[in-house]
JSON list of C-alpha atoms and ligand atoms in Angstrom, two decimals:
[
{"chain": "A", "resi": 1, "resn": "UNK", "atom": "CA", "xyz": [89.43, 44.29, 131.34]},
{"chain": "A", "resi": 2, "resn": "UNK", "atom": "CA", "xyz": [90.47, 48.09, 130.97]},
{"chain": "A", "resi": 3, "resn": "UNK", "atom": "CA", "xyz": [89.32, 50.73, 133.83]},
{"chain": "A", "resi": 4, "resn": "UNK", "atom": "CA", "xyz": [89.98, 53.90, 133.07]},
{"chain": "A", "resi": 5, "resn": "UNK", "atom": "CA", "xyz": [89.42, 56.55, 135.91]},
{"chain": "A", "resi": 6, "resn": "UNK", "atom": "CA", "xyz": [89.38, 60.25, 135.24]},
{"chain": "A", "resi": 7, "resn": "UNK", "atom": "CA", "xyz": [89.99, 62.25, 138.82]},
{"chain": "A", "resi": 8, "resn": "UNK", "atom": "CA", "xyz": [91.37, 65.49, 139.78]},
{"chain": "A", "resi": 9, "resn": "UNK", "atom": "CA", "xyz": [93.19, 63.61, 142.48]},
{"chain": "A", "resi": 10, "resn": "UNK", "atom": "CA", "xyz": [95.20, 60.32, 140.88]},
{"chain": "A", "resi": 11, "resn": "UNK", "atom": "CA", "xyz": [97.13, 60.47, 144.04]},
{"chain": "A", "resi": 12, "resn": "UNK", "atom": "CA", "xyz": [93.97, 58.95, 146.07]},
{"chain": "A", "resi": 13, "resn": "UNK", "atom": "CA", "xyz": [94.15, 55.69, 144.00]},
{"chain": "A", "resi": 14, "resn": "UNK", "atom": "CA", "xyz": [97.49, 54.89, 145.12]},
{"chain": "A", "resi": 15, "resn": "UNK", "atom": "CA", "xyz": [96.98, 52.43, 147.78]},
{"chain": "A", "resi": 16, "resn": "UNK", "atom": "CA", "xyz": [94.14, 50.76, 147.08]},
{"chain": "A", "resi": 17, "resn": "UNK", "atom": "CA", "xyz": [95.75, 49.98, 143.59]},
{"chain": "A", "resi": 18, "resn": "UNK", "atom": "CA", "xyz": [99.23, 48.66, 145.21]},
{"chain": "A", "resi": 19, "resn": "UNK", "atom": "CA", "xyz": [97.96, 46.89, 147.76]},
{"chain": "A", "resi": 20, "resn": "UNK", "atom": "CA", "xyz": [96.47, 43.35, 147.95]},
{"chain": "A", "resi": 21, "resn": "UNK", "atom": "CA", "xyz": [94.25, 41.39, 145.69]},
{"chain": "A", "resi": 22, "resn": "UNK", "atom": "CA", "xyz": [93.78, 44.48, 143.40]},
{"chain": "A", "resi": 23, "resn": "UNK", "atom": "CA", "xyz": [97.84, 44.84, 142.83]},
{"chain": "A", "resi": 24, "resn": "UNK", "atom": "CA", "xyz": [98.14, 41.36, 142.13]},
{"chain": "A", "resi": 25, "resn": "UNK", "atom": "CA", "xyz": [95.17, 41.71, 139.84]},
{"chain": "A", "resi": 26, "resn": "UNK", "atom": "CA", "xyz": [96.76, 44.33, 138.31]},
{"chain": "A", "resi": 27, "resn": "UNK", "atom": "CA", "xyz": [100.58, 42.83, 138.31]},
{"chain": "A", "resi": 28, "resn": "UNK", "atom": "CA", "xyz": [98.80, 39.35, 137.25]},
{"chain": "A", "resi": 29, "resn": "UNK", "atom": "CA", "xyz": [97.27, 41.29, 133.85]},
{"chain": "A", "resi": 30, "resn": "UNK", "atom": "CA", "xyz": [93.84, 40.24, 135.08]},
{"chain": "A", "resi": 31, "resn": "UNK", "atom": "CA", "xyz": [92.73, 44.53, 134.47]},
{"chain": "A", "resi": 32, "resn": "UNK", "atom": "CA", "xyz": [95.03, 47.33, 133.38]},
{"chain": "A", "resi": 33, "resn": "UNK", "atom": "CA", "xyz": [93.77, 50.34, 135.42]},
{"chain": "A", "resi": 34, "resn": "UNK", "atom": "CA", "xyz": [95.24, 53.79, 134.09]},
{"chain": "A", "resi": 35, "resn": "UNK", "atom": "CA", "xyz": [94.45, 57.18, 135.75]},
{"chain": "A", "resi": 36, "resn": "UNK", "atom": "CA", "xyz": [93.74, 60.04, 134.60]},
{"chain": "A", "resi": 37, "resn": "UNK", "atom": "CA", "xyz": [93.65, 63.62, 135.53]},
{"chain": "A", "resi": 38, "resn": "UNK", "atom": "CA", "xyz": [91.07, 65.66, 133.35]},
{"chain": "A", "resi": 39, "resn": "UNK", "atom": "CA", "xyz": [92.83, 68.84, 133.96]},
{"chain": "A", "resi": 40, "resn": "UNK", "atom": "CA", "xyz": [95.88, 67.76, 131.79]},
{"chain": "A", "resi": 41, "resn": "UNK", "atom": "CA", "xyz": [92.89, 67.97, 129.23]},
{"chain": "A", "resi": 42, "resn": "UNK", "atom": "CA", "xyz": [91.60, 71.59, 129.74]},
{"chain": "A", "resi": 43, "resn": "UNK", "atom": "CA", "xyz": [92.13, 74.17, 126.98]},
{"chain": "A", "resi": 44, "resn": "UNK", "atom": "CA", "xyz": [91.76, 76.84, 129.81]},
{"chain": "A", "resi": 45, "resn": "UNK", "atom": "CA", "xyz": [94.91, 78.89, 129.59]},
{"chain": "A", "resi": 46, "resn": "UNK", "atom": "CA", "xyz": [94.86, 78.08, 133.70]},
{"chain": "A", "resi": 47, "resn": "UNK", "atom": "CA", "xyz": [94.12, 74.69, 133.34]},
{"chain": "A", "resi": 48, "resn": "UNK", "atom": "CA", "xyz": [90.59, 75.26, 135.30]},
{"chain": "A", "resi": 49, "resn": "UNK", "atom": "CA", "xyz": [88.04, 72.66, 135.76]},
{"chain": "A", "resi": 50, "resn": "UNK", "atom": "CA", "xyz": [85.46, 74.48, 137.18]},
{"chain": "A", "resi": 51, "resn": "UNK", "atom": "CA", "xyz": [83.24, 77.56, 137.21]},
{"chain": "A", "resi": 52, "resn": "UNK", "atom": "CA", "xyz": [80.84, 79.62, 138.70]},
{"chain": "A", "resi": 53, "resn": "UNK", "atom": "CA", "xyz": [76.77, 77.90, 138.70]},
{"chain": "A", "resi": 54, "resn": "UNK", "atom": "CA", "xyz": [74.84, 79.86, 135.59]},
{"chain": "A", "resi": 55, "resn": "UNK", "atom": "CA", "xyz": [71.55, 81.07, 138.10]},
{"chain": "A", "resi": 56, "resn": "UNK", "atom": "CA", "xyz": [73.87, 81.65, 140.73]},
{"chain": "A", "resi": 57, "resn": "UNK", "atom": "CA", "xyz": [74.37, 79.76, 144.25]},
{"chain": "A", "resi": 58, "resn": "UNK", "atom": "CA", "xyz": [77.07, 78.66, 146.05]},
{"chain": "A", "resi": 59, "resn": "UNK", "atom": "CA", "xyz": [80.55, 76.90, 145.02]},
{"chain": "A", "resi": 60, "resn": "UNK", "atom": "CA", "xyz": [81.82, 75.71, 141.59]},
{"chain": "A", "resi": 61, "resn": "UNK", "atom": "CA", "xyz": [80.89, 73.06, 138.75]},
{"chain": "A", "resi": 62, "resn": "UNK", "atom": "CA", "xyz": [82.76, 71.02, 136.87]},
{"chain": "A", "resi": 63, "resn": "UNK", "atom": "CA", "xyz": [82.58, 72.00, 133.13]},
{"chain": "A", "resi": 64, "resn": "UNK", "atom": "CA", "xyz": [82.27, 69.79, 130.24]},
{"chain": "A", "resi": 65, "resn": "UNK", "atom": "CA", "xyz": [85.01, 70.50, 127.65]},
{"chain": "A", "resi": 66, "resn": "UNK", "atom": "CA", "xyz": [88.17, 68.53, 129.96]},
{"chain": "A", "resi": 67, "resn": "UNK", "atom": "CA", "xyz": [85.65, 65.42, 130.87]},
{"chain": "A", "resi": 68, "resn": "UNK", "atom": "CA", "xyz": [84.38, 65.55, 127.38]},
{"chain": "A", "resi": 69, "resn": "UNK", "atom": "CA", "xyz": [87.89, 65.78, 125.55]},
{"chain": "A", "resi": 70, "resn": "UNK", "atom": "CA", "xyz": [89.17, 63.16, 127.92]},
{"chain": "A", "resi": 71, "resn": "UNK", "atom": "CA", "xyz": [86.40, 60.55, 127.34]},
{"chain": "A", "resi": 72, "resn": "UNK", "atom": "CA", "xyz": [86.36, 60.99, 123.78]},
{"chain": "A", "resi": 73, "resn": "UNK", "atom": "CA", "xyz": [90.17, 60.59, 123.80]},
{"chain": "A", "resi": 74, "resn": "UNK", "atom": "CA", "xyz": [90.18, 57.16, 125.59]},
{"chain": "A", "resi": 75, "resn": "UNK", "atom": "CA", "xyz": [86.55, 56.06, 124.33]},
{"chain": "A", "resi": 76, "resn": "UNK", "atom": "CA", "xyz": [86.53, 52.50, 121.90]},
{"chain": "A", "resi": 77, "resn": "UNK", "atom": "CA", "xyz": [83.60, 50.80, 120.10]},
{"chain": "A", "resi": 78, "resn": "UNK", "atom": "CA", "xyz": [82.24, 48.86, 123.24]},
{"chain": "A", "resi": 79, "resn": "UNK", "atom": "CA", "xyz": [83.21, 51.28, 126.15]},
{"chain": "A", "resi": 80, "resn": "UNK", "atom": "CA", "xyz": [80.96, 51.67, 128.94]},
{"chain": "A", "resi": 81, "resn": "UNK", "atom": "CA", "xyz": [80.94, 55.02, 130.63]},
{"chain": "A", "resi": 82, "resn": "UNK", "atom": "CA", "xyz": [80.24, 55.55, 134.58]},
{"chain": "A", "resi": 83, "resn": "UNK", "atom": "CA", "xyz": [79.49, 58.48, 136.43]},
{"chain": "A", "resi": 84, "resn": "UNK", "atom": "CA", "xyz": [79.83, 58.12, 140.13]},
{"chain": "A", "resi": 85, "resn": "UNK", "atom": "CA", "xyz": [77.17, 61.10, 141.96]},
{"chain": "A", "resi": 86, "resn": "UNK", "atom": "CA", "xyz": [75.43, 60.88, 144.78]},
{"chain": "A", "resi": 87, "resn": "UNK", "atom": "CA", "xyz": [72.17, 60.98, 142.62]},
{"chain": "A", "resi": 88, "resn": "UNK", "atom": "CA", "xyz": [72.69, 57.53, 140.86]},
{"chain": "A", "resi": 89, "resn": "UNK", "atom": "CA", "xyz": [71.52, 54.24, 140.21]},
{"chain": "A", "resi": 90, "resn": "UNK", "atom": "CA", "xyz": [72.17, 52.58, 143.98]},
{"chain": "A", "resi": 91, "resn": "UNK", "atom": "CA", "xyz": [75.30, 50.05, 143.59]},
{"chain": "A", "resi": 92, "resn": "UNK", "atom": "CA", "xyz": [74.57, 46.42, 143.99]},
{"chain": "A", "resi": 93, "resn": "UNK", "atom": "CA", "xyz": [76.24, 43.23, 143.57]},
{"chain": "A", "resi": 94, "resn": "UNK", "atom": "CA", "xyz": [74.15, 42.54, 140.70]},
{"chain": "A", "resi": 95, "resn": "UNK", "atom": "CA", "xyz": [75.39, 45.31, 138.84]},
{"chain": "A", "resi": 96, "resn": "UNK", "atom": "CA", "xyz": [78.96, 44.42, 139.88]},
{"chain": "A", "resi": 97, "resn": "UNK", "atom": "CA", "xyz": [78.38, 41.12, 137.73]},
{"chain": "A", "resi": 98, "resn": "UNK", "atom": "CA", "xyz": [76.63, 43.11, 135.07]},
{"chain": "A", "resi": 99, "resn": "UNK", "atom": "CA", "xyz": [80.31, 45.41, 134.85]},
{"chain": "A", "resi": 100, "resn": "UNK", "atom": "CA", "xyz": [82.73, 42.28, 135.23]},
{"chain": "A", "resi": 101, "resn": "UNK", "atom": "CA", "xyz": [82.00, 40.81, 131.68]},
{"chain": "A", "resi": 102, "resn": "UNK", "atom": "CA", "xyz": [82.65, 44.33, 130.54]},
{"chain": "A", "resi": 103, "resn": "UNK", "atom": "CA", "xyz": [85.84, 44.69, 128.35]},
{"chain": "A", "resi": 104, "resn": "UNK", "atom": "CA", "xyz": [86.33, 48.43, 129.06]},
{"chain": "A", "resi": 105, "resn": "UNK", "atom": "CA", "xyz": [85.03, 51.02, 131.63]},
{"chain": "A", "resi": 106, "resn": "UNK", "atom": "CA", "xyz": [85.29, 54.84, 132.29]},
{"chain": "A", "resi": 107, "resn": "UNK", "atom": "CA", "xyz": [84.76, 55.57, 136.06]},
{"chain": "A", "resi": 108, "resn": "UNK", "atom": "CA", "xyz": [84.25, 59.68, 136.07]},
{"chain": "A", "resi": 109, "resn": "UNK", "atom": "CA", "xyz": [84.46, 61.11, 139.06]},
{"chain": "A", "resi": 110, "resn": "UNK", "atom": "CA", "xyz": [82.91, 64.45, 139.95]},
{"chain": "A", "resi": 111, "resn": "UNK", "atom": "CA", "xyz": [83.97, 66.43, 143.20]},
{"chain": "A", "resi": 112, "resn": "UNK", "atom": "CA", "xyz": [83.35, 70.13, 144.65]},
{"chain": "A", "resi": 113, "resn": "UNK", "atom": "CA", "xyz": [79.81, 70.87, 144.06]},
{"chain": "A", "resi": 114, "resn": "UNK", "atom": "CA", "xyz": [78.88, 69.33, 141.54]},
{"chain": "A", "resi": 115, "resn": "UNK", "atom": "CA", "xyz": [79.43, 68.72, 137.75]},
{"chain": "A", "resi": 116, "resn": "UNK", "atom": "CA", "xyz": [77.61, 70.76, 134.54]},
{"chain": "A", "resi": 117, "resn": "UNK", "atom": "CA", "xyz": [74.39, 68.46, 134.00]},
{"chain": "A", "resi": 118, "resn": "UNK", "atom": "CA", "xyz": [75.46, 67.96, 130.32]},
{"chain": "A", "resi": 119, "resn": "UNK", "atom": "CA", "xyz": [78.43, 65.59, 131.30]},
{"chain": "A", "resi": 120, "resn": "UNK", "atom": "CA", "xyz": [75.44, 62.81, 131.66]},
{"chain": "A", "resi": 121, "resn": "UNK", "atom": "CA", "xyz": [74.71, 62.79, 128.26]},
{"chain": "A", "resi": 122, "resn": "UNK", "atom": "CA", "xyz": [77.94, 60.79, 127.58]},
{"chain": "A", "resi": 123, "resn": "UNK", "atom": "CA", "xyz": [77.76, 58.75, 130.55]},
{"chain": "A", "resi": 124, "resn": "UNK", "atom": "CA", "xyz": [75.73, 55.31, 129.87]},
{"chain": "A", "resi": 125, "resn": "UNK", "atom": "CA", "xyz": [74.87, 54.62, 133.67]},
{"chain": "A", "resi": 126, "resn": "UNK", "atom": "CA", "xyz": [75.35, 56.76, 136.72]},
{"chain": "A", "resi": 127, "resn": "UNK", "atom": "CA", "xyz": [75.67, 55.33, 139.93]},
{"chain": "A", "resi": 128, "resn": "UNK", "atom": "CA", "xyz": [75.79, 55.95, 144.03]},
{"chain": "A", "resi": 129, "resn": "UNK", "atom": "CA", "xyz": [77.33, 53.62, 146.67]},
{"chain": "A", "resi": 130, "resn": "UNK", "atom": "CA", "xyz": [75.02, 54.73, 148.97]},
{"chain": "A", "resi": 131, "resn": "UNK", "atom": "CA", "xyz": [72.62, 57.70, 150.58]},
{"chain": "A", "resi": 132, "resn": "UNK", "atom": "CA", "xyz": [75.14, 59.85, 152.10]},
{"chain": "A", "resi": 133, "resn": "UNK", "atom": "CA", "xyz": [77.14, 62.42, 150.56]},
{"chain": "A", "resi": 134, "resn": "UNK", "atom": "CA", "xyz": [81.23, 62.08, 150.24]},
{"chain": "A", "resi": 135, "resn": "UNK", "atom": "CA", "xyz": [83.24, 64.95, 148.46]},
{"chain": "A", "resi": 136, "resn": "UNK", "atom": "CA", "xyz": [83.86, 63.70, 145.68]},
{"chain": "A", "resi": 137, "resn": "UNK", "atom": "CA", "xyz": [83.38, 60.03, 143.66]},
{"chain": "A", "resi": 138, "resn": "UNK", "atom": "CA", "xyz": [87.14, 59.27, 144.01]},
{"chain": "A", "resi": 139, "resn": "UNK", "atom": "CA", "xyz": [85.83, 56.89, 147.06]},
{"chain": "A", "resi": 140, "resn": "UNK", "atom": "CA", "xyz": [83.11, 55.62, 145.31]},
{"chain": "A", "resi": 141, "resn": "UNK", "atom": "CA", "xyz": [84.53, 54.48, 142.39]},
{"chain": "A", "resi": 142, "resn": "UNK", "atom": "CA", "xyz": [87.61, 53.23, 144.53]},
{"chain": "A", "resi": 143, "resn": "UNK", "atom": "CA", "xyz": [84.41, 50.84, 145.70]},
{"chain": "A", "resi": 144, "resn": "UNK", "atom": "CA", "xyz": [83.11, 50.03, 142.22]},
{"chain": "A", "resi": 145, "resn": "UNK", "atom": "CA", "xyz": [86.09, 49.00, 140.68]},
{"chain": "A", "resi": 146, "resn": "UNK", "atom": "CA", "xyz": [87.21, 46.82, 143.61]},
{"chain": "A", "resi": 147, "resn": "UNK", "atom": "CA", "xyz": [84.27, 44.86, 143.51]},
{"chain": "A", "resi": 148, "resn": "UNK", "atom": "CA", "xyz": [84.83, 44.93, 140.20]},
{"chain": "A", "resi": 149, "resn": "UNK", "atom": "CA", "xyz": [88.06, 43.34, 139.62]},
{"chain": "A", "resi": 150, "resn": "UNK", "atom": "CA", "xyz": [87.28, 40.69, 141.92]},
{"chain": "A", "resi": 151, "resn": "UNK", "atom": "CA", "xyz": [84.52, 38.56, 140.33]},
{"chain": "A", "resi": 152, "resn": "UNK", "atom": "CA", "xyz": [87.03, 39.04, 137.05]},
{"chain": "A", "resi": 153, "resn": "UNK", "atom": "CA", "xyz": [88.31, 35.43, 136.15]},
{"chain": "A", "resi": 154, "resn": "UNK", "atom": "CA", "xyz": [91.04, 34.31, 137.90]},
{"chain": "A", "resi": 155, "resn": "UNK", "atom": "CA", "xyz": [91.55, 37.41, 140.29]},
{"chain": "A", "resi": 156, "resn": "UNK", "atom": "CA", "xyz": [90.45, 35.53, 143.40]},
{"chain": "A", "resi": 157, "resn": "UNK", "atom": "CA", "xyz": [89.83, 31.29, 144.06]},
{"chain": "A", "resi": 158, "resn": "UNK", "atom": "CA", "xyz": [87.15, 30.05, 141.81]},
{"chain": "A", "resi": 159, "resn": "UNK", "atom": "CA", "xyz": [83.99, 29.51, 143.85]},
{"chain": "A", "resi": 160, "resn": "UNK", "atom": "CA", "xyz": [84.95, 31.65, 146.95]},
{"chain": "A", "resi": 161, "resn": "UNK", "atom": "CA", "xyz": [82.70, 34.47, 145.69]},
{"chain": "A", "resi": 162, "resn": "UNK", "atom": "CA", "xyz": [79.43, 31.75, 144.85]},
{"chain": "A", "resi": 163, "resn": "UNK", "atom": "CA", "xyz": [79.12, 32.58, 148.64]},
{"chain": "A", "resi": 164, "resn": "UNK", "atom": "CA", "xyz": [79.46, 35.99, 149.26]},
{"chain": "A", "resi": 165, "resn": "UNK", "atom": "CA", "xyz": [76.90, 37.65, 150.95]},
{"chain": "A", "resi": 166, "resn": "UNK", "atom": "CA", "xyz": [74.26, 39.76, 148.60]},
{"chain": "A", "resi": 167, "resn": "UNK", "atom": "CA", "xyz": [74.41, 36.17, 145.76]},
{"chain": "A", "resi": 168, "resn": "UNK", "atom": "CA", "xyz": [70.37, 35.00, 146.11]},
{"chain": "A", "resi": 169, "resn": "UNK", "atom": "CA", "xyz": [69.96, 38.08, 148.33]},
{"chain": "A", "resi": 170, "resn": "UNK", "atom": "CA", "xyz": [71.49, 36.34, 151.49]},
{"chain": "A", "resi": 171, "resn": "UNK", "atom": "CA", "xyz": [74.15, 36.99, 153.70]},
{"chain": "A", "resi": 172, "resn": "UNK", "atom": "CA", "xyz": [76.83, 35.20, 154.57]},
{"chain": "A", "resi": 173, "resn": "UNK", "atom": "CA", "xyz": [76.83, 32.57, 156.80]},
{"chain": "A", "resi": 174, "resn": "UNK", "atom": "CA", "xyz": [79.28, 32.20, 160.08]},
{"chain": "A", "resi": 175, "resn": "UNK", "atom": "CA", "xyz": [82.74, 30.82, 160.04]},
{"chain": "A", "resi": 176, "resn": "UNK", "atom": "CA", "xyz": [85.26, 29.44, 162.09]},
{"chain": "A", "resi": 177, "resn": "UNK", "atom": "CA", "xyz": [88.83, 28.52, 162.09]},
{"chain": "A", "resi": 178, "resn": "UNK", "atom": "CA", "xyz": [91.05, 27.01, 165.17]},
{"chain": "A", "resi": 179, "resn": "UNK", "atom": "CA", "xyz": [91.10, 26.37, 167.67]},
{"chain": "A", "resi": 180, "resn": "UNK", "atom": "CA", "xyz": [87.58, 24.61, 168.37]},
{"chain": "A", "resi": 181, "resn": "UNK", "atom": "CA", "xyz": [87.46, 26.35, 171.95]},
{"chain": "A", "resi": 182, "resn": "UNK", "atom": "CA", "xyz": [88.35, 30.16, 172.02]},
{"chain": "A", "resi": 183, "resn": "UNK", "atom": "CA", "xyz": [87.73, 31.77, 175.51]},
{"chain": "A", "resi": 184, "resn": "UNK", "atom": "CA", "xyz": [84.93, 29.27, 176.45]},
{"chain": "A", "resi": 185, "resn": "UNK", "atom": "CA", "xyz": [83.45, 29.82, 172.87]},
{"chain": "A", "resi": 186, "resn": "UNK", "atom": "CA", "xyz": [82.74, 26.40, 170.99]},
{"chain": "A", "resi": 187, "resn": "UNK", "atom": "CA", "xyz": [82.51, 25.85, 167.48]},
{"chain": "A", "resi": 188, "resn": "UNK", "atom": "CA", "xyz": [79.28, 24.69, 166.35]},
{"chain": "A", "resi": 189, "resn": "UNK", "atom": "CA", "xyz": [79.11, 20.78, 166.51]},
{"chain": "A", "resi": 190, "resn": "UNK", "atom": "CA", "xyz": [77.81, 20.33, 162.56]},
{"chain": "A", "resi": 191, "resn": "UNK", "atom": "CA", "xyz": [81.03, 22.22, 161.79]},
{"chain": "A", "resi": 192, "resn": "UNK", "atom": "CA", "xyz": [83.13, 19.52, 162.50]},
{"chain": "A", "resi": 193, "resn": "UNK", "atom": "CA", "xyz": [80.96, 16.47, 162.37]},
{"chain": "A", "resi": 194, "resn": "UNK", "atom": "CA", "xyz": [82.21, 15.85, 158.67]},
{"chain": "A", "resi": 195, "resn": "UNK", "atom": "CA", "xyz": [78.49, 15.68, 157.27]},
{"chain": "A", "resi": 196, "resn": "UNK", "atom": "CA", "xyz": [78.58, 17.66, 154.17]},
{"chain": "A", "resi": 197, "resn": "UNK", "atom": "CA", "xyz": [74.84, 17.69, 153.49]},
{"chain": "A", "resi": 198, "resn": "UNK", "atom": "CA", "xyz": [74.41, 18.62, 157.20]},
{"chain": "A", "resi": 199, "resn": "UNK", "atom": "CA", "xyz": [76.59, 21.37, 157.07]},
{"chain": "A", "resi": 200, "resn": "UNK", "atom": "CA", "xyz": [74.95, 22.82, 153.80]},
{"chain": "A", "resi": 201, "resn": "UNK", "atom": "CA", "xyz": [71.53, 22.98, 155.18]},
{"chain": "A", "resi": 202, "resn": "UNK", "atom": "CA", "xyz": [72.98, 24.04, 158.57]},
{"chain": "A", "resi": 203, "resn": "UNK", "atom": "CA", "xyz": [74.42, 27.33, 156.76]},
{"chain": "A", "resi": 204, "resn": "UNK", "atom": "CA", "xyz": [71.60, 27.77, 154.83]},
{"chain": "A", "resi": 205, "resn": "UNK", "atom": "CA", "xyz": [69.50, 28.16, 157.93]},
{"chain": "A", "resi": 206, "resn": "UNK", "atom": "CA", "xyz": [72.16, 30.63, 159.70]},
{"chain": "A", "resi": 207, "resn": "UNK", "atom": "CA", "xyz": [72.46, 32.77, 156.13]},
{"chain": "A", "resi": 208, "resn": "UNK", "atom": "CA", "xyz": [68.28, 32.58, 156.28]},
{"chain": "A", "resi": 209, "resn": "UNK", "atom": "CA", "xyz": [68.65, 33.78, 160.17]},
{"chain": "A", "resi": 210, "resn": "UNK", "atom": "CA", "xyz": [70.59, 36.34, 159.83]},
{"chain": "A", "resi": 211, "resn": "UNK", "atom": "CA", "xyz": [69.24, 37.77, 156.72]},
{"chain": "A", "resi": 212, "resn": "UNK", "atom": "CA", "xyz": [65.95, 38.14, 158.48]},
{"chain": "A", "resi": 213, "resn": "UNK", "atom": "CA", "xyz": [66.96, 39.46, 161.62]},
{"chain": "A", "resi": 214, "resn": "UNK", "atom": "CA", "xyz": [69.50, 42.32, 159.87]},
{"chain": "A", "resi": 215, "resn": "UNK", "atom": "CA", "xyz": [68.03, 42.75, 156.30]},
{"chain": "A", "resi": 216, "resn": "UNK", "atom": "CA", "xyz": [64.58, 41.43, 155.98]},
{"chain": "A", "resi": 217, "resn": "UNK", "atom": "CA", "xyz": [64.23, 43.48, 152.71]},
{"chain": "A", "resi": 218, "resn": "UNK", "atom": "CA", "xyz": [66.66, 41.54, 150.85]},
{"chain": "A", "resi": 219, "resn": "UNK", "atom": "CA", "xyz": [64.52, 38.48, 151.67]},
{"chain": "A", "resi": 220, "resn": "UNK", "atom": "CA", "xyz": [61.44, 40.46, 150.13]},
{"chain": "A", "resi": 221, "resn": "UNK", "atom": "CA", "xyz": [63.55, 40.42, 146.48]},
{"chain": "B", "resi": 301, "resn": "LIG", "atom": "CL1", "xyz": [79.17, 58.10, 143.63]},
{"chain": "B", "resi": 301, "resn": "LIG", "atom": "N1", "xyz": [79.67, 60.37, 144.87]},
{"chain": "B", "resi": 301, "resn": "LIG", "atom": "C1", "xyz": [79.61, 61.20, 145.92]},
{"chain": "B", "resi": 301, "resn": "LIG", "atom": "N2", "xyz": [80.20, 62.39, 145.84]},
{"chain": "B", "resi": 301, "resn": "LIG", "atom": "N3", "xyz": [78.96, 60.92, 147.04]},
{"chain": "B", "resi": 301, "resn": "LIG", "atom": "C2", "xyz": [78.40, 59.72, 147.09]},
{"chain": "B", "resi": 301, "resn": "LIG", "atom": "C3", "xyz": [78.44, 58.78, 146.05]},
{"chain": "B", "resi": 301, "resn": "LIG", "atom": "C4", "xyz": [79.09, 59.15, 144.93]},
{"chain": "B", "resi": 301, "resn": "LIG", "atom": "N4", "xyz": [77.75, 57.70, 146.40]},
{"chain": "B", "resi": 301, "resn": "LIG", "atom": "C5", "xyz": [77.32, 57.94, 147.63]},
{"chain": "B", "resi": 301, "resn": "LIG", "atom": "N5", "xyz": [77.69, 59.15, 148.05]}
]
């Protein structure tokens, strides 16, 4: 997979991209992640991005001609084109496994006060990570393309994401390591009985538990 990610601030990226399962990702040729700063692609004389709002009102909007130029320039036959605003589709792990079998993305991200309306029309989803507001989608698609990269084949062990919370709309169940007794606290006994079947229905029941005390709507999907 190929993420491109056009920014005004590349410098943002730099740890989450050298650090951890994403670098080895990366180092491992599991994606290629390149970023890229849309002003390099401005034909303003100044290099500006952004502009006054046509109707007036307050701060300044990104203007189509550097996102345009700069998505055309990197565009192929079966690229899929993000937009990360505050107004989008809400991010989900579904969608996250929708964007994993993709072979290349564009992750645009917007910042000051917004972005000229006509940069959707060559975006083919827009999304939010959530209903609060950040200043700008550097975060957010900092978010996306980690969750991204690690349901790609290979990035982490297969099978340790079949139980991650959000798969069948269910949280994850409790876990323990050593010792058994930590400050007085025990290790549930099924843990370590060495029943398999028992401890499948017994996390079951705690995933079912906790999903219904802390997010009864997922159970309502
Ligand atoms: Cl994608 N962008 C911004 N600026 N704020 C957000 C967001 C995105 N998702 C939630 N808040």
């Amino acid at each position: 997979m190929k993420i491109d990610i056009l920014t005004l601030f590349p410098e943002m990226f730099e740890g989450v991209f050298s650090s951890s399962i994403m670098k080895r990702a990366i180092e491992e040729k599991k994606v290629e992640v390149s970023l890229h700063n849309f002003r390099d692609y401005s034909k303003d004389p100044h290099h500006k991005v952004d502009d006054t709002p046509y109707g007036g009102g307050n701060g300044m909007v990104l203007t189509c001609q550097p996102i345009f130029d700069c998505v055309e320039a990197l565009k192929k036959e079966n690229t899929k084109v993000i937009l990360l605003t505050p107004d989008g589709t809400p991010y989900q792990q579904g969608i996250a496994y929708q964007l994993a079998k993709e072979e290349h993305i564009i992750l645009i991200c917007g910042h000051y006060e917004g972005f000229d309306e006509r940069i959707r029309t060559i975006c083919d989803m827009e999304l939010s990570i959530g209903d609060y507001v950040l200043t700008g989608g550097e975060l957010a698609s900092m978010v996306v393309a980690d969750s991204i990269v690690r349901l790609l084949p290979g990035v982490i062990e297969e099978g340790s994401h079949q139980n991650d919370s959000f798969n069948n709309n269910l949280l994850d169940y409790p876990t323990y390591t050593k010792p058994r007794v930590f400050r007085e606290m025990e290790v549930p006994e099924v843990l370590v009985s060495g029943d398999h079947k028992k401890i499948e229905e017994y996390r079951y029941q705690e995933s079912l538990k906790k999903t219904k005390q802390r997010r009864p709507d997922l159970l309502e999907k």
